[in-house]
Short mmCIF file of C-alpha atoms in Angstrom, two decimals:
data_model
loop_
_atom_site.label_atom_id
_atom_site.label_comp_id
_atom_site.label_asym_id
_atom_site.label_seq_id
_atom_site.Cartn_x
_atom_site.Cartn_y
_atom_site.Cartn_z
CA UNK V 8 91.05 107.34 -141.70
CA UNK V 9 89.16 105.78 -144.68
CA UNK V 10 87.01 108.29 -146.06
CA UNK V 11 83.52 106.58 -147.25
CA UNK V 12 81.05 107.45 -150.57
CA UNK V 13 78.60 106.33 -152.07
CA UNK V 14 78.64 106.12 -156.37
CA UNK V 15 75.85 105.54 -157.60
CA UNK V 16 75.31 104.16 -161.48
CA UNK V 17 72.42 103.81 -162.84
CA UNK V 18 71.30 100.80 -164.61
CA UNK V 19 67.88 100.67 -165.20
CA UNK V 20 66.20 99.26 -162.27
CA UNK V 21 69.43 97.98 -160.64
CA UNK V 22 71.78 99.94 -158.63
CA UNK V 23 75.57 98.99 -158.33
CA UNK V 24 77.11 100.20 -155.35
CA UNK V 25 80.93 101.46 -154.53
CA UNK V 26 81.36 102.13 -150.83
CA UNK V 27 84.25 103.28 -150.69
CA UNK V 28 85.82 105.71 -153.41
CA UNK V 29 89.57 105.92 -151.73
CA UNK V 30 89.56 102.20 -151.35
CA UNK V 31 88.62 101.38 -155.42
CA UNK V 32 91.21 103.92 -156.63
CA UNK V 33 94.05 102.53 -154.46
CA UNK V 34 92.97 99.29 -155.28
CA UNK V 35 92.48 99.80 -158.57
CA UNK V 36 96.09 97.93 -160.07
CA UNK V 37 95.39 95.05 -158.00
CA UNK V 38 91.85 94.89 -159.75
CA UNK V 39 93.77 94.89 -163.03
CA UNK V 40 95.51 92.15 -162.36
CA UNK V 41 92.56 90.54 -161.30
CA UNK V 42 91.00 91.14 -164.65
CA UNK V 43 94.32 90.01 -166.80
CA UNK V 44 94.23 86.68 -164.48
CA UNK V 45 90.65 86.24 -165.16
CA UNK V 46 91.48 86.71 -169.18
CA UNK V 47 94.21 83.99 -169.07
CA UNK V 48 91.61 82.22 -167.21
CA UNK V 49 88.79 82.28 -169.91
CA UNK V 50 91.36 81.72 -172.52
CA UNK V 51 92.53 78.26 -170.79
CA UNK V 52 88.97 77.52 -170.16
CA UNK V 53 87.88 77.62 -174.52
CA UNK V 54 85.62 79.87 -176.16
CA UNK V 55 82.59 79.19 -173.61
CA UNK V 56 83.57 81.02 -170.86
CA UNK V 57 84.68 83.84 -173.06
CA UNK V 58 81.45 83.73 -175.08
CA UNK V 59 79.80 83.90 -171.28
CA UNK V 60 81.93 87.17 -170.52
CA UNK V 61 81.32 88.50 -173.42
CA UNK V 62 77.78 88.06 -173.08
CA UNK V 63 77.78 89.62 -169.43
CA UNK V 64 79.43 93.17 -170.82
CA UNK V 65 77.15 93.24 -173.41
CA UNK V 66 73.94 92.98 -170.78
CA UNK V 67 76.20 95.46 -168.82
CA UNK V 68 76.60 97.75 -171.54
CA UNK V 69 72.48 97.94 -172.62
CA UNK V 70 71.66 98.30 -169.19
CA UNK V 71 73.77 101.35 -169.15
CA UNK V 72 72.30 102.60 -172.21
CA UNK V 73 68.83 101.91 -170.89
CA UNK V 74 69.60 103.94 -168.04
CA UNK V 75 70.76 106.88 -170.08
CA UNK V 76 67.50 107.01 -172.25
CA UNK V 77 65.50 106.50 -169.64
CA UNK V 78 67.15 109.21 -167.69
CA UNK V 79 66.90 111.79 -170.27
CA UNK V 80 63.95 112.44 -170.52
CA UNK V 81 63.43 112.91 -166.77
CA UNK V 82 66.35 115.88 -166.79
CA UNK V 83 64.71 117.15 -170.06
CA UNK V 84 61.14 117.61 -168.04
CA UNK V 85 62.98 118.48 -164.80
CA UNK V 86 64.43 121.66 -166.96
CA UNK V 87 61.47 122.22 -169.38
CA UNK V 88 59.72 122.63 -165.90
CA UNK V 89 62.46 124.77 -164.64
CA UNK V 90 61.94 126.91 -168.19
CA UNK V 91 58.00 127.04 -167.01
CA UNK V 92 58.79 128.47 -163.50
CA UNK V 93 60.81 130.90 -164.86
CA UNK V 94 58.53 132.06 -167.69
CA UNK V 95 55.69 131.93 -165.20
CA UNK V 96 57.97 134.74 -162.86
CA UNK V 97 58.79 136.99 -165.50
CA UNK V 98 55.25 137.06 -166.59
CA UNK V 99 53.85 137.47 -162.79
CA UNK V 100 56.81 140.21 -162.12
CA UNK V 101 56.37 141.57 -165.67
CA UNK V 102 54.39 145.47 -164.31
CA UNK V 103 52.96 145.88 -167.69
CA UNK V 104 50.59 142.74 -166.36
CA UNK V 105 49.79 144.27 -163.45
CA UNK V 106 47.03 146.60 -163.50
CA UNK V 107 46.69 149.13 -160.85
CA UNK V 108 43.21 149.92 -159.73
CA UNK V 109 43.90 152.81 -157.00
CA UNK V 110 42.16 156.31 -158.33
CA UNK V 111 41.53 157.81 -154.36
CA UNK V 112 44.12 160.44 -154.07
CA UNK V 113 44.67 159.28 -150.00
CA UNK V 114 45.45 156.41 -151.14
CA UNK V 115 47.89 157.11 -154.27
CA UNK V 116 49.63 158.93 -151.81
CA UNK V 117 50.01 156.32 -149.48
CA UNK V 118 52.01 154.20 -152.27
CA UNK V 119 54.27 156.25 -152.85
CA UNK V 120 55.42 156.02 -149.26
CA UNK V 121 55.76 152.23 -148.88
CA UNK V 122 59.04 151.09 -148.35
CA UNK V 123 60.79 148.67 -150.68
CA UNK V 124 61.06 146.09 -148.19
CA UNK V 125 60.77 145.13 -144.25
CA UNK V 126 62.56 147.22 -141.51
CA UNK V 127 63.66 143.97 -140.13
CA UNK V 128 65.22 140.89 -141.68
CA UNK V 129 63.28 137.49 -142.51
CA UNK V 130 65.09 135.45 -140.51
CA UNK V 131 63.54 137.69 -137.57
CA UNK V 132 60.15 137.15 -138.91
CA UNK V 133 60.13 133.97 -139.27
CA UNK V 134 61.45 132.82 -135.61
CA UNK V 135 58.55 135.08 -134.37
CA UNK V 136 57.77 133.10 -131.40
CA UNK V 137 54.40 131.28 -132.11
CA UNK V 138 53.63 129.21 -128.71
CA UNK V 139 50.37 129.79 -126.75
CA UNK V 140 51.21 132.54 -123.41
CA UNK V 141 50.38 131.56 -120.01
CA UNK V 142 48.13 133.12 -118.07
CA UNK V 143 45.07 136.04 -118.72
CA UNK V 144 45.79 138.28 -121.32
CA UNK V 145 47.34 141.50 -119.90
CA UNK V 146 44.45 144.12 -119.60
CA UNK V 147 46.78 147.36 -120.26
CA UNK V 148 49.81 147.65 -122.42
CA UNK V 149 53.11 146.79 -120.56
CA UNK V 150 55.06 150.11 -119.78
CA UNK V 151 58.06 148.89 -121.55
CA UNK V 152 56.42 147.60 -124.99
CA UNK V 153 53.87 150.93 -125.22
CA UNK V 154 56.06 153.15 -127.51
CA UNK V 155 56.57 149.79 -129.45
CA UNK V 156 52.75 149.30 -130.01
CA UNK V 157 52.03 153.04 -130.25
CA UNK V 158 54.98 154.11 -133.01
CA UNK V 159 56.41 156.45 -130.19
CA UNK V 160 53.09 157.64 -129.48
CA UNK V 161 51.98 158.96 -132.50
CA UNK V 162 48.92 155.84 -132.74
CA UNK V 163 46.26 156.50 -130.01
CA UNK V 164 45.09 154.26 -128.11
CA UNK V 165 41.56 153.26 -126.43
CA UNK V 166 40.57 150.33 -124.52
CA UNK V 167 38.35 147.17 -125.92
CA UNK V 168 39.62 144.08 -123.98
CA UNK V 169 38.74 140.81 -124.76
CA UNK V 170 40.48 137.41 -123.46
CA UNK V 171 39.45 134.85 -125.99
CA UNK V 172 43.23 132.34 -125.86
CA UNK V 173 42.70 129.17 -128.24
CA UNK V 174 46.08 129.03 -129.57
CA UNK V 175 47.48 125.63 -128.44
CA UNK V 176 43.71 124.25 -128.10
CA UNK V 177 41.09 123.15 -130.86
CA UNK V 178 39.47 126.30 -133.48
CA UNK V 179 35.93 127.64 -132.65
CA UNK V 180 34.85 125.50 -135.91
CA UNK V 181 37.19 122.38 -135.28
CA UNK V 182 36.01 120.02 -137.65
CA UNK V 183 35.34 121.47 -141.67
CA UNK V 184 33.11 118.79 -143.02
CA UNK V 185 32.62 119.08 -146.99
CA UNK V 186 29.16 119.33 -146.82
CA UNK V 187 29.82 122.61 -144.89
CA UNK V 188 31.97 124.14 -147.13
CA UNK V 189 29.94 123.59 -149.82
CA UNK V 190 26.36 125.24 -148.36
CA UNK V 191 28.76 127.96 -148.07
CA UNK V 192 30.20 128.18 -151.52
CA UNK V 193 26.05 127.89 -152.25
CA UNK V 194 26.02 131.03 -150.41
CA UNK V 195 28.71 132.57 -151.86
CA UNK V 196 27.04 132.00 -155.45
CA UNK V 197 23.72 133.88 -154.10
CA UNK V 198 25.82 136.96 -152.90
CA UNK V 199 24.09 135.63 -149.34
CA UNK V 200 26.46 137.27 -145.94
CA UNK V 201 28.88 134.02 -145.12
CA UNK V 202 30.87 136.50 -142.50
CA UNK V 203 30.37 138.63 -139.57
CA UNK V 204 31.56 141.66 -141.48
CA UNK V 205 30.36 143.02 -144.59
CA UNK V 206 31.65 140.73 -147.67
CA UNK V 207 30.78 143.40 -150.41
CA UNK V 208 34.38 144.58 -150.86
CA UNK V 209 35.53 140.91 -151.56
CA UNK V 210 32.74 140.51 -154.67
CA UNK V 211 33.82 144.10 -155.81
CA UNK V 212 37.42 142.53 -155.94
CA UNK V 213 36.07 139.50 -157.81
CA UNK V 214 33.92 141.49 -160.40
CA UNK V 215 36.55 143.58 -161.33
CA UNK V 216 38.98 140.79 -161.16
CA UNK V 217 36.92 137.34 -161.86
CA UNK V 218 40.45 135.28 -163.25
CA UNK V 219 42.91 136.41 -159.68
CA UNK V 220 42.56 132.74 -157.91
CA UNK V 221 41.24 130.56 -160.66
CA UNK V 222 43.05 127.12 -161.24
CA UNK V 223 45.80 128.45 -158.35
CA UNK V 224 46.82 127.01 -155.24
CA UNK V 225 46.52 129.36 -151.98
CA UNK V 226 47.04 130.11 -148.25
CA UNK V 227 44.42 131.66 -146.00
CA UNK V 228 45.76 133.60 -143.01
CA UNK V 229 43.29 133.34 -139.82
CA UNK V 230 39.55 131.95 -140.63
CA UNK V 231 37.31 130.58 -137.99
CA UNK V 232 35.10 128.92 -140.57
CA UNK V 233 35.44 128.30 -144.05
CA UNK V 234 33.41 130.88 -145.30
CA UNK V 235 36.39 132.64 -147.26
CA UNK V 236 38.36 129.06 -148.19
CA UNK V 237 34.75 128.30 -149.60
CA UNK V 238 34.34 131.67 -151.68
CA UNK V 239 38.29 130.50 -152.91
CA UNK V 240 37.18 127.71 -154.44
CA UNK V 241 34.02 128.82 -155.54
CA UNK V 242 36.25 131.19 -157.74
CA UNK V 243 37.94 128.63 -159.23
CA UNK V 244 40.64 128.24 -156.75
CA UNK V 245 42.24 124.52 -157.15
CA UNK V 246 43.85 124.41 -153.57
CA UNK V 247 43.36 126.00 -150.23
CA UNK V 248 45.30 125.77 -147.46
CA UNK V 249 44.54 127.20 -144.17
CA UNK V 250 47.01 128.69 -141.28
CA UNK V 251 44.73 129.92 -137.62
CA UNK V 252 45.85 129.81 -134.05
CA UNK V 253 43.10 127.06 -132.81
CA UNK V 254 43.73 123.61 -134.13
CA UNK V 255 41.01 122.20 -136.66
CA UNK V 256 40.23 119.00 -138.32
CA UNK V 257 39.41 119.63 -142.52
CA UNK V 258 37.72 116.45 -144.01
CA UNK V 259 37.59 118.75 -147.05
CA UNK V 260 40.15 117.22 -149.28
CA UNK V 261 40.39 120.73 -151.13
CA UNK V 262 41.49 122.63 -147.72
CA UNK V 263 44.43 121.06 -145.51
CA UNK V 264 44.89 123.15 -142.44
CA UNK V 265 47.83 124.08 -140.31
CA UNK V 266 48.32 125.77 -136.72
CA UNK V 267 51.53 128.14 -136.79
CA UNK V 268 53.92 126.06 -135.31
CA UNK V 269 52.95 123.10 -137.49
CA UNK V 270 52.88 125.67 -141.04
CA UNK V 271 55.98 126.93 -139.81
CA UNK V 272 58.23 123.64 -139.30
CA UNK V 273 56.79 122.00 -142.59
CA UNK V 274 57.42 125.37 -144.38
CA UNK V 275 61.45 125.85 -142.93
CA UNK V 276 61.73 121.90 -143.86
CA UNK V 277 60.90 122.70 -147.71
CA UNK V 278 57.65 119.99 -146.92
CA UNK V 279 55.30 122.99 -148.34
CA UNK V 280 55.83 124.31 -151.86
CA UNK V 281 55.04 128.47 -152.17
CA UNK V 282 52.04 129.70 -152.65
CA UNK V 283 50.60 131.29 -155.59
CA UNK V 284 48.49 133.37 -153.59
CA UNK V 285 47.67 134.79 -149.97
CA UNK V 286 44.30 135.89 -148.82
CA UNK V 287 43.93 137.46 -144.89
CA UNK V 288 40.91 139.10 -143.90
CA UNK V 289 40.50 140.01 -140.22
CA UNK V 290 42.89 138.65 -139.27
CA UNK V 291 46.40 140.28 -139.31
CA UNK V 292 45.07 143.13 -136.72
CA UNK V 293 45.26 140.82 -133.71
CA UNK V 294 48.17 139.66 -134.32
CA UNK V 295 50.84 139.77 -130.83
CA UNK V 296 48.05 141.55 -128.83
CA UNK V 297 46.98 138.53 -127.30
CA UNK V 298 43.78 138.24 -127.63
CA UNK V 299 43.35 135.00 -128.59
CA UNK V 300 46.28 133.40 -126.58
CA UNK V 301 49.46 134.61 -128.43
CA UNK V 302 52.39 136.36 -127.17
CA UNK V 303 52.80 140.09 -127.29
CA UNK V 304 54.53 141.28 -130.14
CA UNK V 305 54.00 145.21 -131.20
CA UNK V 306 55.22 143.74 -134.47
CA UNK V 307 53.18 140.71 -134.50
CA UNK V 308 51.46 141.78 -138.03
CA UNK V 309 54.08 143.28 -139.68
CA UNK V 310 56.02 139.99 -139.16
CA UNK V 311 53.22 138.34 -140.50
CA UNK V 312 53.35 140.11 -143.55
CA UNK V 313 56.96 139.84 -144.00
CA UNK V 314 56.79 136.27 -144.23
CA UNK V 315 54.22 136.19 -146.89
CA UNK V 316 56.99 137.41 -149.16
CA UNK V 317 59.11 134.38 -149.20
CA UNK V 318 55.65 131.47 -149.20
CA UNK V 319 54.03 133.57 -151.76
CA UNK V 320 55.60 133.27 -155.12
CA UNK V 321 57.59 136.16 -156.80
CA UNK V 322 55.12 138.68 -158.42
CA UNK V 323 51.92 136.44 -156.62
CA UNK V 324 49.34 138.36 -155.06
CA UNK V 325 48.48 139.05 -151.76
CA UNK V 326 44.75 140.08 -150.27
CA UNK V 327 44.28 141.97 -147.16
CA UNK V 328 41.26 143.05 -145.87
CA UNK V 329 41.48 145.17 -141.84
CA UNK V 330 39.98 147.22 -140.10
CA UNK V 331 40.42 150.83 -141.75
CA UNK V 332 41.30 154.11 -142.51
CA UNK V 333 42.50 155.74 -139.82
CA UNK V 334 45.31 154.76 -136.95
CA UNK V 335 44.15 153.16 -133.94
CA UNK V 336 45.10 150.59 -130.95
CA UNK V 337 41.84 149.49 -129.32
CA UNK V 338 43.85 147.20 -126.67
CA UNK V 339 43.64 144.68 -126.95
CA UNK V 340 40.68 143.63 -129.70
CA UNK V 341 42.46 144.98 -132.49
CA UNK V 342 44.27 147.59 -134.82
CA UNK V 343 43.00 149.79 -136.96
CA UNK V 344 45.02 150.73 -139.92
CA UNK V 345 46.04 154.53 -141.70
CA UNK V 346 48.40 156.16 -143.11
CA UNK V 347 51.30 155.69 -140.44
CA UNK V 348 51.01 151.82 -140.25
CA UNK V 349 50.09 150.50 -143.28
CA UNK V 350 53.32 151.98 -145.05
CA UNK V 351 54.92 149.24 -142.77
CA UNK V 352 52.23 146.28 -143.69
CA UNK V 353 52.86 147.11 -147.03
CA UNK V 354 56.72 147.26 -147.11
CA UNK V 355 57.79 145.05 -150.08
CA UNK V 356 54.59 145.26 -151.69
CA UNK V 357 53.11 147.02 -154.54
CA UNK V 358 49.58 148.11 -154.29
CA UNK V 359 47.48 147.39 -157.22
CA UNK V 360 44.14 148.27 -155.56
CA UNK V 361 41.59 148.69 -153.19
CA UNK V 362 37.78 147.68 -152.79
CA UNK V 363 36.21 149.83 -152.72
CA UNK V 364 38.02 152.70 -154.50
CA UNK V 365 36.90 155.13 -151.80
CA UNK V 366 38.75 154.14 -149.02
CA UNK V 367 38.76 156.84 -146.88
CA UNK V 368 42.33 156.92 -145.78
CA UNK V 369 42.80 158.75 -143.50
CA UNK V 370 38.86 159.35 -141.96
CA UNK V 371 37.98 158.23 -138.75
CA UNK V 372 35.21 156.51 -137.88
CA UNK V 373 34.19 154.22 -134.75
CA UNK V 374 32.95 151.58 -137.65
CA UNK V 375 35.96 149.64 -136.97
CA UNK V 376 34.07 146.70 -138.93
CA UNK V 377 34.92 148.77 -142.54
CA UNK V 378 37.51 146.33 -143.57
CA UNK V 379 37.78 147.40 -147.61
CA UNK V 380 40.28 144.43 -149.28
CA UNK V 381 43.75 145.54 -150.55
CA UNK V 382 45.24 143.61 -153.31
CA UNK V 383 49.31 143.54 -153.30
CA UNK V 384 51.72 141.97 -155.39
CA UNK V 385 55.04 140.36 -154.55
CA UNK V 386 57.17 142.87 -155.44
CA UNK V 387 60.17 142.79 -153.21
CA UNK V 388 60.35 138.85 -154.69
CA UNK V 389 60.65 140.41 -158.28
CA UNK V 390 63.16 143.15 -157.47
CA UNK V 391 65.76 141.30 -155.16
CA UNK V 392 64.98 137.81 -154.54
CA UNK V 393 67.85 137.70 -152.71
CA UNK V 394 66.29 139.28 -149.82
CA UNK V 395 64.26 136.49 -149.34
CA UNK V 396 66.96 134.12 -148.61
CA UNK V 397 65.56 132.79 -145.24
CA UNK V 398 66.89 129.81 -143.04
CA UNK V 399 65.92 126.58 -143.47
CA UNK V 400 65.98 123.34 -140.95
CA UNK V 401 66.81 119.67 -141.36
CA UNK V 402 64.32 117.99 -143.69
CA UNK V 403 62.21 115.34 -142.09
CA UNK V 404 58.55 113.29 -142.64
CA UNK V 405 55.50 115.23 -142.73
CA UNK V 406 54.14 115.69 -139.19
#
């Protein structure tokens, strides 16, 4: 069987073409006789044709040369960019840049109990099944996932059910018109509520940290409106893209949007580059109860999490604001996170602070809307990149 490749030279702007590598080098005597008949040829024929030859190697020759100047400067940029990446890691991994802002005791105590990375691998989180479910949203846990959601029992649980399924159908806020997103970021600049929940912990984060997002490019995890893609950018944020269940239209040019399926193809296909930074803020906490039309998962957030190690980049941050301090399931509205489950949201990640300081790990309270924002790093990215080795799929056009 011939065995076919393609070699390609290149000359400039033109392109010559050997199809078939075994056939040249077999052939290759036979084209050198060729050649010395095509000598005697030009030497019968006078100094014209040989002039002519010797013309057509020298055009042949330049256009090779051409190609190779032109060419090297596009590997020189290619690995002075390459240089840049990796400067930009070491400096983002680098812990003497990384200030920790933690001085609540509860909560120093719950960092030194996150583990280094995920109880389960990537490849796991990632093929997370992300279809709508069928049917009304189950109004007690299933018998055979309830030590799953309740960590063997030791997270209580209280009913709050809602049945609110959009995943597979259009957002509450399907179309994002600019002029929308920037009343908001108006609002945003007079400290005016843009949310349901309290905001405050957010512009504590951004006083004490006013440079985190500026001139970077971003993901937001779960946002009905873009009140939160709007207080991005109006931190300087150059990009914004946005992942939620319910399909929406962005005729923002700053925002692109994606429903999970469509995030997660593009992302496995290499279409979408990683992320210099993550923000999620009630969000995460619904995640597999299905609520909003997803399929049970007791692992649903920490999943989600997971992933956000491999799209954000090594020693990027992460932001994640839930319901807190204290462990609960209120089936099937939500989670609220303490000591026994955030050690797992935060597995691979190193805490660098909380807003505000005082977060009450650990006190209950039936304010489930206290959702204080938690700022994380990439660590597990830094340490053992490795880890983050995660499956990838044919590549293809954009959808």
């Amino acid at each position: 069987m011939t065995h076919r490749y393609s070699i390609w030279l290149n000359l400039s702007q033109y392109y010559v073409t050997i199809d078939s590598l075994e056939y040249y080098l077999t052939g290759l005597p036979a084209q050198m006789d060729r050649m010395h008949f095509l000598g005697q040829s030009f030497a019968q024929g006078g100094w014209g044709l040989t002039i002519i030859a010797g013309a057509l190697c020298a055009v042949f020759l330049w256009m090779m040369f051409l190609s190779d100047v032109f060419e090297m400067p596009r590997n020189r940029q290619g690995s002075q960019q390459q240089q840049q990446q990796q400067r930009r890691r070491t400096t983002l991994c680098d812990d003497s840049n990384s200030m920790v802002d933690i001085t609540d005791t509860n909560v120093l105590d719950l960092v030194t109990r996150i583990p280094v990375r995920p109880e389960f691998s990537l490849a796991e989180a990632w093929f997370k099944c992300e279809a709508a479910r069928y049917g009304k949203a189950p109004e007690e846990i299933p018998a055979n996932l309830l030590d799953s959601f309740t960590l063997n029992g030791s997270i209580p649980v209280r009913t709050l059910y809602f049945d609110q399924a959009y995943l597979g159908g259009d957002a509450n806020t399907p179309v994002w018109t600019t002029a929308a997103v920037n009343d908001l970021m108006y609002r945003v600049a007079k400290r005016q509520q843009t949310f349901n929940y309290d905001t405050t912990p957010i512009y504590t984060m951004f006083d004490a940290r006013p440079d985190l997002v500026r001139g970077q490019r971003g993901l937001v995890i779960g946002s009905e409106n873009p009140w939160l893609e709007a207080l991005l950018l109006f931190y300087g944020a150059r990009e914004v893209n946005t992942l939620e269940f319910g399909s929406i239209e962005s005729k923002d040019e700053r925002i692109k949007t994606f429903t999970p399926d469509q995030f997660k193809v593009q992302f496995l296909r290499g279409n979408i580059r990683q992320y210099d930074f993550a923000f999620t803020y009630s969000s995460i906490e619904h995640d597999g109860l299905g609520r909003y039309g997803d399929v049970l998962h007791p692992n649903g957030d920490l999943l989600t999490m997971a992933k956000l190690l491999s799209i954000v980049k090594p020693g990027g941050v992460v932001m994640v604001g839930v319901p807190c301090c204290h462990d609960r399931l209120d089936w099937n509205a939500h989670r609220i996170y303490g000591p026994i489950r955030l050690q797992k949201v935060f597995s691979g990640y190193k805490v660098l602070g909380v807003y505000p300081k005082d977060a009450r790990m650990g006190q209950e309270s039936t304010e489930f809307s206290f959702q204080p924002v938690w700022l994380l790093k990439n660590q597990l990215a830094c340490d053992d990149e490795q880890q983050l080795n995660i499956p990838r799929i044919a590549p293809t056009t954009g959808l």
